[in-house]
Short mmCIF file of C-alpha atoms in Angstrom, two decimals:
data_model
loop_
_atom_site.label_atom_id
_atom_site.label_comp_id
_atom_site.label_asym_id
_atom_site.label_seq_id
_atom_site.Cartn_x
_atom_site.Cartn_y
_atom_site.Cartn_z
CA MET Z 642 45.10 -7.59 44.75
CA GLY Z 643 43.41 -10.44 43.03
CA GLY Z 644 40.06 -9.68 44.96
CA ALA Z 645 39.44 -6.39 43.27
CA ARG Z 646 40.23 -7.72 39.84
CA GLU Z 647 38.05 -10.61 40.28
CA ARG Z 648 35.08 -8.40 41.53
CA ARG Z 649 35.54 -6.25 38.37
CA ARG Z 650 35.51 -9.25 36.27
CA GLU Z 651 32.41 -10.54 37.81
CA ALA Z 652 30.77 -7.02 37.36
CA ARG Z 653 31.69 -7.00 33.74
CA ALA Z 654 30.19 -10.53 33.26
CA ARG Z 655 27.07 -9.60 34.80
CA ARG Z 656 26.72 -6.58 32.72
CA ARG Z 657 27.55 -8.75 29.70
CA SER Z 658 24.68 -11.18 30.26
CA SER Z 659 22.18 -8.54 30.84
CA TRP Z 660 23.27 -6.72 27.71
CA GLU Z 661 23.07 -10.07 25.78
CA ARG Z 662 19.64 -10.94 27.17
CA LEU Z 663 18.25 -7.45 26.40
CA PHE Z 664 19.25 -7.22 22.81
CA PRO Z 665 18.80 -9.76 19.99
CA PRO Z 666 22.12 -10.22 18.13
CA TRP Z 667 20.72 -9.36 14.56
CA ALA Z 668 18.94 -6.12 15.87
CA LEU Z 669 21.88 -5.01 17.75
CA ALA Z 670 24.34 -5.67 14.96
CA SER Z 671 22.22 -3.67 12.29
CA ALA Z 672 21.69 -0.87 14.64
CA GLY Z 673 25.51 -0.91 15.33
CA ALA Z 674 26.11 -0.72 11.45
CA ALA Z 675 23.80 2.06 10.84
CA ILE Z 676 25.32 4.12 13.65
CA SER Z 677 28.83 3.38 12.41
CA ALA Z 678 27.89 4.84 9.15
CA ALA Z 679 26.43 7.80 10.46
CA TYR Z 680 29.57 8.36 12.51
CA LEU Z 681 31.83 7.97 9.70
CA PHE Z 682 29.95 10.89 7.78
CA GLN Z 683 29.89 13.11 10.78
CA ARG Z 684 31.99 16.10 9.91
CA SER Z 685 31.91 18.14 13.02
CA LEU Z 686 34.77 17.33 15.43
CA GLU Z 687 32.74 18.23 18.58
CA VAL Z 688 29.89 16.07 17.73
CA ARG Z 689 32.18 13.30 16.72
CA ALA Z 690 33.79 13.49 20.14
CA CYS Z 691 30.17 13.39 21.82
CA MET Z 692 29.46 10.26 19.91
CA PHE Z 693 32.88 8.60 20.76
CA LEU Z 694 31.92 9.21 24.56
CA VAL Z 695 28.58 7.51 24.01
CA PHE Z 696 30.22 4.54 22.13
CA LEU Z 697 32.74 4.16 24.98
CA ALA Z 698 29.75 4.22 27.47
CA ALA Z 699 27.94 1.69 25.44
CA ALA Z 700 30.85 -0.61 25.34
CA LEU Z 701 31.35 -0.34 28.96
CA LEU Z 702 27.79 -1.24 29.65
CA SER Z 703 27.93 -4.13 27.33
CA GLY Z 704 30.45 -5.61 29.60
CA LYS Z 705 33.12 -5.99 27.04
CA LYS Z 706 36.80 -5.46 27.92
CA VAL Z 707 37.63 -1.77 27.46
CA SER Z 708 41.44 -0.66 27.68
CA ILE Z 709 41.55 3.17 27.81
CA ALA Z 710 45.19 2.83 27.99
CA ALA Z 711 45.30 1.15 24.44
CA THR Z 712 43.01 3.79 23.09
CA LEU Z 713 45.22 6.68 24.30
CA PHE Z 714 48.28 4.96 22.93
CA VAL Z 715 46.79 4.18 19.47
CA SER Z 716 45.34 7.67 19.44
CA ALA Z 717 48.61 9.43 20.33
CA GLY Z 718 50.21 7.42 17.53
CA ILE Z 719 47.66 8.49 15.12
CA VAL Z 720 47.93 12.25 15.96
CA ALA Z 721 51.81 11.86 16.08
CA ALA Z 722 51.90 10.47 12.56
CA ASN Z 723 49.59 13.13 11.32
CA LEU Z 724 51.52 15.97 12.77
CA LEU Z 725 54.76 14.77 11.13
CA ALA Z 726 53.32 16.37 7.78
CA PRO Z 727 52.63 19.89 8.89
CA VAL Z 728 49.66 21.68 7.40
CA GLY Z 729 48.10 24.91 8.54
CA LYS Z 730 48.66 27.46 11.22
CA VAL Z 731 51.70 26.87 13.35
CA ILE Z 732 50.55 26.76 17.03
CA ALA Z 733 53.76 25.35 18.63
CA ALA Z 734 57.23 24.08 17.91
CA ILE Z 735 58.93 20.89 19.30
CA GLY Z 736 62.59 21.11 18.26
CA PRO Z 737 62.61 21.07 14.43
CA LEU Z 738 59.03 19.95 14.29
CA LYS Z 739 56.27 22.59 13.81
CA ILE Z 740 52.95 21.55 15.41
CA THR Z 741 50.22 22.91 12.96
CA GLN Z 742 46.53 23.24 13.57
CA THR Z 743 45.09 21.61 10.56
CA ALA Z 744 47.29 18.62 11.02
CA LEU Z 745 46.46 18.21 14.66
CA LEU Z 746 42.64 18.46 13.96
CA ASP Z 747 42.91 15.99 11.07
CA GLY Z 748 44.78 13.59 13.50
CA LEU Z 749 42.42 14.05 16.26
CA GLY Z 750 39.52 13.44 13.91
CA LYS Z 751 41.09 10.21 12.34
CA ALA Z 752 41.96 8.92 15.83
CA LEU Z 753 38.21 9.52 16.92
CA VAL Z 754 36.96 7.71 14.02
CA PHE Z 755 39.24 4.86 14.60
CA GLU Z 756 38.63 4.36 18.20
CA GLY Z 757 35.07 5.23 18.10
CA LEU Z 758 34.39 2.57 15.49
CA VAL Z 759 36.15 0.01 17.67
CA TYR Z 760 33.88 0.79 20.60
CA ILE Z 761 30.64 0.83 18.68
CA SER Z 762 31.64 -2.42 17.36
CA LYS Z 763 32.50 -3.94 20.79
CA ALA Z 764 29.15 -2.70 21.94
CA SER Z 765 26.99 -4.07 19.04
CA ILE Z 766 28.68 -7.33 18.10
CA LEU Z 767 27.61 -10.24 20.16
CA PRO Z 768 29.36 -13.67 19.82
CA GLY Z 769 26.00 -15.16 19.01
CA LEU Z 770 25.83 -13.32 15.79
CA ARG Z 771 25.08 -15.41 12.81
CA LEU Z 772 24.54 -14.34 9.13
CA PRO Z 773 21.56 -16.19 7.36
CA GLY Z 774 21.96 -18.38 4.42
CA ARG Z 775 24.70 -20.67 3.28
CA PHE Z 776 27.52 -18.33 4.33
CA GLY Z 777 26.19 -18.07 7.70
CA SER Z 778 25.90 -21.69 8.20
CA LEU Z 779 29.49 -22.07 6.89
CA VAL Z 780 30.57 -19.51 9.53
CA ALA Z 781 28.60 -21.43 12.21
CA ARG Z 782 30.26 -24.47 11.12
CA ALA Z 783 33.55 -23.05 11.46
CA PHE Z 784 33.03 -21.88 14.93
CA LEU Z 785 31.97 -25.31 16.00
CA TYR Z 786 35.22 -26.82 14.71
CA TYR Z 787 36.97 -23.89 16.38
CA ASP Z 788 35.42 -24.94 19.74
CA ARG Z 789 36.84 -28.42 19.18
CA ILE Z 790 40.18 -27.22 18.14
CA VAL Z 791 40.43 -25.36 21.51
CA GLU Z 792 39.40 -28.39 23.17
CA PHE Z 793 42.22 -30.46 21.76
CA LYS Z 794 44.98 -27.84 21.47
CA GLY Z 795 46.63 -29.23 24.58
CA SER Z 796 48.13 -32.08 22.63
CA LEU Z 797 50.39 -29.93 20.37
CA LYS Z 798 54.00 -30.24 21.20
CA PRO Z 799 56.72 -28.26 19.64
CA ALA Z 800 59.13 -31.11 18.98
CA THR Z 801 56.57 -33.24 16.89
CA PHE Z 802 54.58 -30.08 15.86
CA ILE Z 803 53.59 -31.04 12.39
CA ALA Z 804 52.66 -34.65 13.28
CA ASP Z 805 50.63 -33.40 16.29
CA ALA Z 806 48.85 -30.78 14.24
CA ASP Z 807 48.06 -33.10 11.65
CA SER Z 808 46.61 -35.56 14.40
CA LEU Z 809 44.54 -32.72 15.67
CA MET Z 810 43.24 -31.96 12.43
CA LEU Z 811 42.24 -35.46 11.62
CA LYS Z 812 40.71 -35.87 15.17
CA VAL Z 813 38.60 -32.70 15.03
CA TRP Z 814 37.55 -33.53 11.57
CA ASP Z 815 36.71 -37.16 12.12
CA GLU Z 816 34.19 -36.41 14.76
CA GLY Z 817 31.77 -35.10 12.26
CA LEU Z 818 29.19 -32.46 12.70
CA GLU Z 819 25.74 -33.46 13.56
CA VAL Z 820 24.92 -30.17 15.38
CA GLU Z 821 25.46 -28.07 12.42
CA ASP Z 822 21.95 -26.65 12.13
CA ALA Z 823 21.28 -26.56 15.85
CA ALA Z 824 23.15 -23.23 16.14
CA ALA Z 825 21.05 -21.69 13.31
CA ARG Z 826 17.83 -22.73 14.88
CA GLN Z 827 18.72 -21.39 18.25
CA ALA Z 828 19.44 -18.02 16.84
CA ASP Z 829 16.05 -17.78 15.25
CA ALA Z 830 14.23 -18.72 18.31
CA GLU Z 831 14.80 -15.57 20.27
CA PRO Z 832 11.73 -13.31 20.49
CA ALA Z 833 12.48 -9.66 19.86
CA ARG Z 834 11.57 -7.43 22.88
CA PRO Z 835 9.90 -4.37 21.94
CA LEU Z 836 11.76 -2.22 24.54
CA ALA Z 837 15.11 -3.40 23.26
CA LEU Z 838 14.10 -2.53 19.57
CA ALA Z 839 12.73 0.79 20.63
CA LEU Z 840 16.14 1.56 22.26
CA LEU Z 841 18.05 0.68 19.19
CA GLY Z 842 15.66 2.47 16.85
CA ALA Z 843 16.08 5.58 19.22
CA ALA Z 844 19.92 5.31 19.16
CA VAL Z 845 19.94 5.12 15.17
CA LEU Z 846 17.69 7.94 14.80
CA ALA Z 847 19.77 10.15 17.23
CA SER Z 848 23.11 9.39 15.31
CA TYR Z 849 21.51 10.45 11.95
CA ALA Z 850 19.62 13.45 13.56
CA ALA Z 851 23.28 14.39 14.55
CA LEU Z 852 24.28 14.50 10.89
CA LEU Z 853 21.27 16.45 9.59
CA GLY Z 854 21.28 18.82 12.62
CA PRO Z 855 24.20 20.99 11.70
CA ILE Z 856 23.10 21.17 8.16
CA LEU Z 857 19.48 22.39 9.13
CA LEU Z 858 20.74 24.59 11.76
CA ARG Z 859 23.10 26.48 9.32
CA ARG Z 860 20.23 27.00 7.00
CA TYR Z 861 18.42 29.01 9.74
CA MET P 27 19.95 -49.41 -13.23
CA GLY P 28 17.42 -46.98 -14.99
CA ALA P 29 18.48 -43.61 -16.14
CA SER P 30 16.71 -41.72 -13.15
CA THR P 31 18.63 -43.86 -10.72
CA ARG P 32 21.95 -43.09 -12.42
CA SER P 33 21.25 -39.18 -12.24
CA SER P 34 20.08 -39.29 -8.77
CA THR P 35 23.45 -41.09 -7.87
CA ARG P 36 25.27 -38.39 -9.65
CA ALA P 37 23.32 -35.67 -7.84
CA ALA P 38 24.12 -37.58 -4.58
CA GLU P 39 27.84 -37.60 -5.24
CA ARG P 40 27.87 -34.00 -6.18
CA SER P 41 26.05 -32.78 -3.08
CA SER P 42 28.34 -35.07 -1.08
CA ALA P 43 31.36 -33.47 -2.82
CA GLU P 44 29.85 -30.04 -2.01
CA ARG P 45 29.38 -31.06 1.71
CA GLY P 46 33.06 -32.25 1.69
CA ARG P 47 34.30 -28.91 0.45
CA ALA P 48 32.08 -27.12 3.00
CA ASP P 49 33.59 -29.25 5.65
CA VAL P 50 37.19 -28.75 4.42
CA THR P 51 36.51 -24.82 4.14
CA ALA P 52 34.90 -24.70 7.50
CA LEU P 53 37.71 -26.49 9.22
CA LEU P 54 40.45 -24.42 7.52
CA GLY P 55 38.43 -21.25 8.66
CA ALA P 56 38.57 -22.60 12.21
CA PHE P 57 42.28 -22.97 12.03
CA CYS P 58 42.42 -19.19 10.73
CA PHE P 59 40.63 -18.28 14.07
CA PHE P 60 42.90 -20.48 16.14
CA LEU P 61 46.14 -19.06 14.47
CA SER P 62 44.82 -15.61 14.94
CA ALA P 63 44.40 -16.32 18.57
CA VAL P 64 48.07 -17.57 18.61
CA GLU P 65 49.39 -14.49 16.79
CA TYR P 66 47.72 -12.32 19.29
CA MET P 67 49.62 -13.88 22.13
CA ILE P 68 52.90 -13.29 20.35
CA PRO P 69 54.44 -10.14 21.70
CA LYS P 70 55.02 -7.42 19.08
CA PRO P 71 57.14 -4.32 19.23
CA LEU P 72 54.69 -2.39 17.31
CA PRO P 73 50.87 -2.90 17.69
CA PHE P 74 50.30 -2.68 13.90
CA MET P 75 52.81 -5.51 12.94
CA ARG P 76 50.71 -8.43 12.04
CA LEU P 77 52.56 -11.55 11.43
CA GLY P 78 49.96 -13.05 8.91
CA ILE P 79 50.20 -16.59 10.48
CA ALA P 80 46.41 -16.66 10.19
CA ASN P 81 46.76 -16.83 6.47
CA LEU P 82 48.42 -20.27 6.51
CA PRO P 83 45.22 -22.16 5.85
CA ILE P 84 44.45 -19.99 2.89
CA LEU P 85 47.85 -20.83 1.50
CA LEU P 86 47.10 -24.37 1.95
CA ALA P 87 43.62 -24.04 0.43
CA ALA P 88 45.20 -22.39 -2.78
CA ASP P 89 45.82 -25.86 -4.20
CA LEU P 90 43.05 -27.50 -2.46
CA LEU P 91 39.74 -25.76 -2.97
CA PRO P 92 37.96 -24.46 -5.97
CA LEU P 93 37.77 -20.73 -6.38
CA PRO P 94 34.29 -19.88 -4.89
CA TRP P 95 35.08 -21.96 -1.84
CA TYR P 96 38.52 -20.53 -1.47
CA LEU P 97 37.01 -17.04 -1.52
CA ALA P 98 34.43 -18.18 0.99
CA LEU P 99 37.23 -19.33 3.16
CA ALA P 100 38.85 -15.82 3.08
CA LEU P 101 35.53 -14.29 3.86
CA VAL P 102 34.82 -16.76 6.85
CA LYS P 103 38.21 -15.88 8.14
CA VAL P 104 37.56 -11.98 8.22
CA PHE P 105 34.10 -12.13 9.22
CA GLY P 106 34.67 -14.81 12.01
CA MET P 107 37.64 -12.94 13.45
CA SER P 108 35.62 -9.57 13.47
CA VAL P 109 32.76 -11.36 15.37
CA ILE P 110 35.09 -13.14 17.92
CA SER P 111 37.10 -9.88 18.57
CA GLY P 112 34.01 -7.61 18.33
CA SER P 113 35.54 -5.37 15.70
CA LEU P 114 33.30 -5.87 12.64
CA PHE P 115 32.31 -2.19 12.04
CA SER P 116 35.83 -0.85 12.67
CA TYR P 117 38.84 0.13 10.53
CA VAL P 118 40.51 -3.03 12.02
CA ALA P 119 38.15 -5.29 10.17
CA LEU P 120 38.50 -3.13 7.11
CA PHE P 121 42.17 -3.61 7.28
CA SER P 122 41.73 -7.53 7.92
CA LEU P 123 39.21 -7.61 4.83
CA ALA P 124 41.67 -5.76 2.44
CA GLY P 125 44.73 -7.63 3.63
CA THR P 126 43.28 -11.11 3.63
CA LEU P 127 41.47 -10.74 0.07
CA THR P 128 44.71 -9.26 -1.32
CA ALA P 129 46.60 -12.12 0.00
CA ALA P 130 44.13 -14.67 -1.13
CA LEU P 131 43.88 -13.42 -4.68
CA ALA P 132 47.65 -12.75 -4.89
CA MET P 133 48.39 -16.36 -3.83
CA TRP P 134 45.71 -17.78 -6.09
CA LEU P 135 46.95 -15.92 -9.22
CA ALA P 136 50.62 -16.94 -8.40
CA ARG P 137 49.41 -20.71 -8.30
CA ARG P 138 47.61 -20.33 -11.59
CA ALA P 139 50.33 -18.34 -13.28
CA PHE P 140 53.33 -20.28 -12.24
CA GLY P 141 51.91 -23.73 -11.57
CA ARG P 142 54.55 -26.19 -10.43
CA GLY P 143 57.24 -23.80 -11.24
CA VAL P 144 56.91 -22.17 -7.89
CA THR P 145 56.55 -23.62 -4.38
CA ALA P 146 54.47 -22.44 -1.55
CA VAL P 147 57.23 -20.27 -0.68
CA GLY P 148 57.17 -18.00 -3.49
CA VAL P 149 53.27 -17.99 -3.52
CA SER P 150 53.34 -17.08 0.29
CA ILE P 151 55.86 -14.29 -0.16
CA LEU P 152 53.85 -12.86 -2.83
CA GLY P 153 50.64 -13.05 -0.80
CA ALA P 154 52.13 -11.53 2.32
CA VAL P 155 53.97 -8.70 0.67
CA ALA P 156 51.01 -7.71 -1.54
CA SER P 157 48.79 -7.91 1.43
CA ASN P 158 50.94 -5.67 3.50
CA ALA P 159 51.49 -3.08 0.87
CA VAL P 160 47.67 -2.89 0.35
CA GLN P 161 47.21 -2.36 4.12
CA MET P 162 49.88 0.42 4.19
CA GLY P 163 48.06 2.08 1.33
CA LEU P 164 44.91 2.01 3.30
CA ALA P 165 46.69 3.28 6.30
CA ARG P 166 47.93 6.26 4.57
CA VAL P 167 44.52 7.37 3.41
CA LEU P 168 42.53 6.51 6.41
CA VAL P 169 44.83 6.90 9.43
CA PHE P 170 48.38 8.11 9.06
CA GLY P 171 48.81 10.21 6.24
CA GLU P 172 52.15 10.76 4.66
CA ALA P 173 54.04 9.31 7.83
CA VAL P 174 52.86 5.90 6.74
CA ARG P 175 56.22 5.98 4.77
CA LEU P 176 58.14 5.53 7.85
CA ILE P 177 56.64 2.46 9.08
CA ALA P 178 56.15 0.71 5.57
CA PRO P 179 59.73 -0.55 5.25
CA PRO P 180 59.73 -2.75 8.42
CA PHE P 181 56.12 -3.72 7.76
CA LEU P 182 56.93 -4.98 4.15
CA ALA P 183 60.03 -6.77 5.39
CA THR P 184 57.94 -8.59 8.12
CA GLY P 185 55.71 -9.77 5.30
CA LEU P 186 58.62 -11.08 3.23
CA VAL P 187 60.29 -12.82 6.18
CA THR P 188 57.03 -14.50 7.65
CA GLY P 189 55.83 -15.35 4.09
CA ALA P 190 58.92 -17.14 3.48
CA PHE P 191 58.79 -19.16 6.67
CA LEU P 192 55.12 -19.93 6.20
CA GLY P 193 55.70 -21.17 2.76
CA VAL P 194 58.38 -23.61 4.09
CA PHE P 195 56.02 -24.86 6.83
CA ALA P 196 53.23 -25.26 4.12
CA GLU P 197 55.48 -27.19 1.76
CA ILE P 198 56.46 -29.57 4.51
CA PHE P 199 53.16 -30.01 5.87
CA VAL P 200 51.43 -30.99 2.56
CA GLU P 201 54.10 -33.58 1.93
CA ARG P 202 53.55 -35.19 5.41
CA SER P 203 50.04 -34.58 6.33
CA ARG P 204 47.50 -37.44 6.22
CA TRP P 205 44.73 -34.88 6.75
CA TYR P 206 45.68 -33.13 3.54
CA ALA P 207 45.49 -36.19 1.63
CA ARG P 208 41.93 -37.15 3.08
CA ALA P 209 40.78 -33.37 2.39
CA ARG P 210 42.10 -33.49 -1.20
CA SER P 211 40.13 -36.60 -2.00
CA GLN P 212 37.00 -35.21 -0.11
CA VAL P 213 37.23 -31.94 -2.18
CA ASP P 214 37.57 -33.91 -5.43
CA GLY P 215 34.49 -35.84 -4.64
CA ARG P 216 35.92 -39.13 -4.15
CA GLY P 217 34.96 -39.15 -0.59
CA MET I 1132 61.55 -29.79 0.02
CA ARG I 1133 63.17 -28.09 -2.96
CA LEU I 1134 62.97 -24.50 -3.72
CA ARG I 1135 62.55 -23.39 -7.37
CA PRO I 1136 64.47 -20.63 -9.08
CA LEU I 1137 61.10 -18.79 -9.39
CA ASP I 1138 60.83 -18.79 -5.50
CA LEU I 1139 64.27 -17.08 -5.30
CA ALA I 1140 63.29 -14.64 -8.02
CA ILE I 1141 60.07 -13.73 -6.22
CA GLY I 1142 61.99 -13.24 -2.92
CA LEU I 1143 64.58 -10.97 -4.48
CA VAL I 1144 61.74 -8.86 -6.05
CA ALA I 1145 60.18 -8.63 -2.79
CA ALA I 1146 63.45 -7.75 -1.16
CA GLY I 1147 63.94 -5.00 -3.79
CA VAL I 1148 60.50 -3.50 -2.90
CA VAL I 1149 61.42 -3.33 0.73
CA ALA I 1150 64.79 -1.68 -0.03
CA PHE I 1151 62.84 0.73 -2.25
CA SER I 1152 60.46 1.81 0.20
CA ALA I 1153 63.24 2.12 2.79
CA ILE I 1154 64.99 4.54 0.55
CA ALA I 1155 62.07 6.55 -0.11
CA ALA I 1156 61.39 6.90 3.50
CA TYR I 1157 64.75 7.23 5.16
CA GLY I 1158 66.97 8.51 2.40
CA GLN I 1159 67.93 12.30 1.80
CA GLY I 1160 66.47 12.36 -1.53
CA GLY I 1161 62.88 12.55 -0.11
CA GLY I 1162 62.41 16.16 -0.83
CA GLN I 1163 59.43 17.34 1.12
CA ALA I 1164 59.58 20.88 0.48
CA GLU I 1165 57.02 22.88 2.27
CA ALA I 1166 55.89 26.40 1.81
CA VAL I 1167 56.08 28.61 4.99
CA ILE I 1168 54.06 31.96 5.13
CA ARG I 1169 54.82 34.34 7.83
CA GLY I 1170 52.47 37.21 8.50
CA ARG I 1171 51.41 39.68 11.20
CA ASP I 1172 49.17 37.19 12.88
CA GLY I 1173 51.52 34.00 12.91
CA GLU I 1174 53.07 31.46 10.66
CA TRP I 1175 51.57 28.81 8.39
CA VAL I 1176 53.04 25.73 6.75
CA TYR I 1177 51.55 23.88 3.75
CA PRO I 1178 52.98 21.09 1.31
CA LEU I 1179 53.50 22.11 -1.99
CA THR I 1180 51.70 18.87 -3.25
CA ALA I 1181 48.05 20.08 -2.96
CA ASP I 1182 46.78 23.20 -4.76
CA ARG I 1183 45.53 25.88 -2.16
CA GLU I 1184 44.45 29.32 -2.09
CA LEU I 1185 45.19 31.22 1.11
CA ARG I 1186 44.63 34.77 2.38
CA VAL I 1187 47.03 36.41 4.82
CA ASP I 1188 46.03 39.45 6.96
CA GLY I 1189 48.22 42.35 7.31
CA PRO I 1190 48.30 45.99 8.39
CA LEU I 1191 47.17 47.21 4.84
CA GLY I 1192 44.62 44.28 4.41
CA GLU I 1193 44.52 40.82 2.81
CA THR I 1194 47.36 39.11 0.69
CA THR I 1195 46.40 36.36 -1.47
CA VAL I 1196 48.86 33.42 -1.83
CA VAL I 1197 48.19 30.70 -4.19
CA ILE I 1198 50.03 27.18 -4.22
CA ARG I 1199 49.54 25.57 -7.56
CA ASP I 1200 51.62 23.24 -9.65
CA LYS I 1201 54.09 22.50 -6.81
CA THR I 1202 54.91 26.37 -6.65
CA ILE I 1203 53.70 29.22 -4.55
CA ARG I 1204 53.16 32.71 -5.57
CA ILE I 1205 51.55 35.96 -4.31
CA THR I 1206 48.60 36.60 -6.55
CA ASP I 1207 47.04 39.75 -4.95
CA SER I 1208 48.21 42.25 -2.39
CA PRO I 1209 47.07 45.88 -1.12
CA CYS I 1210 50.52 47.35 -1.39
CA PRO I 1211 51.31 50.31 -3.74
CA ASN I 1212 54.09 48.77 -5.92
CA LYS I 1213 52.87 45.12 -6.19
CA THR I 1214 56.58 43.95 -6.49
CA CYS I 1215 55.53 40.94 -4.71
CA ILE I 1216 53.19 39.77 -7.43
CA ALA I 1217 55.81 40.53 -10.05
CA ALA I 1218 58.29 38.38 -8.35
CA GLY I 1219 56.44 35.35 -9.58
CA ALA I 1220 56.30 31.63 -8.33
CA ILE I 1221 58.96 29.97 -6.06
CA GLY I 1222 59.26 26.21 -5.67
CA LYS I 1223 62.72 25.40 -4.51
CA PRO I 1224 64.07 25.30 -0.90
CA GLY I 1225 65.65 28.73 -0.06
CA GLN I 1226 63.65 30.74 -2.29
CA TRP I 1227 61.57 33.60 -1.09
CA VAL I 1228 58.89 36.20 -2.00
CA ALA I 1229 57.64 38.89 0.28
CA CYS I 1230 55.18 41.82 0.48
CA LEU I 1231 56.98 44.10 2.92
CA PRO I 1232 54.27 46.64 3.24
CA ASN I 1233 51.75 44.07 4.45
CA GLN I 1234 54.37 42.24 6.27
CA VAL I 1235 53.86 38.75 4.44
CA PHE I 1236 56.91 36.69 3.94
CA VAL I 1237 56.55 33.59 1.78
CA SER I 1238 59.45 31.13 1.45
CA VAL I 1239 60.07 27.44 0.65
CA GLU I 1240 61.81 25.22 2.98
CA GLY I 1241 63.34 21.87 2.60
CA ARG I 1242 63.41 19.30 5.31
CA GLY I 1243 66.50 19.75 7.17
CA ALA I 1244 67.80 22.09 4.45
CA GLY I 1245 67.88 24.96 6.89
CA GLY I 1246 66.14 27.49 4.71
CA GLY I 1247 64.68 29.29 7.49
CA VAL I 1248 65.40 32.97 8.42
CA ASP I 1249 66.39 34.22 11.75
CA ALA I 1250 64.69 37.26 12.03
CA ILE I 1251 62.43 39.68 10.13
CA VAL I 1252 62.41 43.36 10.71
CA TYR I 1253 60.18 45.71 8.83
#
């Protein structure tokens, strides 16, 4: 029924605003980038699986939309594609196709990397993220134009599409952009909460410890 | 008028032209976002099929913007889409970066190499097919392995077909668009 | 809006690329021969395209099988006669080399070329 879905959406929106209030966009994005790199270099399938679950939980906590079905579908596709080129010990056979161990583990690893990165990205990229410098203000300007386009898009009709699109472009453009620097200024004004930064720092350290841990343990 | 006034006028013109180019780039980038959203809504048989509609503004810019701004537009498109969809650190963004940059460079080179001998149709086809080929190569290494050969033919074919249609649209648009004429004079610095 | 000859040329070249990729993917000529190793503990499959060194356990010990230069051969085995090593390298579907005392059977099978064996009795 509509009621349950509405409640879920509201709960998600609440989580999302808490998450956005807790973490400054630049710190969250930097932490996400560092953790993604550590995740990429991680060799162990078991550790990768654990990190994947952590990323999934983070994405859920951040209030972003999460589709387990899509993840399973894509992962199944990746594993299936990798199984099509058999490598390693045969563990089963489906018709003419031999299911091999190395190909299966490779496929699982690739699927974990693919979907894991999707989730850590979802958790760490906030819409308010802006790059510094000239490129950053260019992107910010593009976003402002985008808001305008969405505002005016109702006026597009298929029959007179080109003329409508042209008018739309002129209208969006003519209104000028006085607010261009406001967005950049607003992003700088956020004070960094120490708790948030500590959390992020701990997460980054944990992901790199997971990299070094197996190596150190093997020595001893 | 003294010499200092003349040079400051020139400087003012130059910075106004720069602002004009930034404006055109930003607007085209915004349309890349819009067309990406449109493409997302179009139902596709396979999730990895990408129509490349969002490259249309880049195709239009191949004749319009100088190279640094043209490349900036491609990066604005990739970065903006990655932030909107929250996929900046994932392979999805990497595919977008590789595909968009390949398309942009291929289209730029085609324009420079063939000049008026080719219309937007040829340029667009080259961009689309090159882009899809690079994405297939990336998929083979990162995701699918050898099996990528099986989906490469329909993917490349889609690039050819949508590239052709986009090229036709771009040609007609440039002929009729008042915005395009205004943007052109902005970029060239005539305000 | 007028098309130029170069547009058609580009279109044709692109169509050629698509056709080529289709033939490479779906055609019969795509000979993905694979090496199949059957031993006491199970069966292994490997492509001939990547060099590898493999050890297979049998009743007598370890047999070493090497894939190199798109061929596969037995390089070492704890059997008395070493005929398997002398048999040399194989690379085409249907060929096989075996170390019967150690129960190691190496063959090359093509996709769909039915090079498999029905049963192995020692």
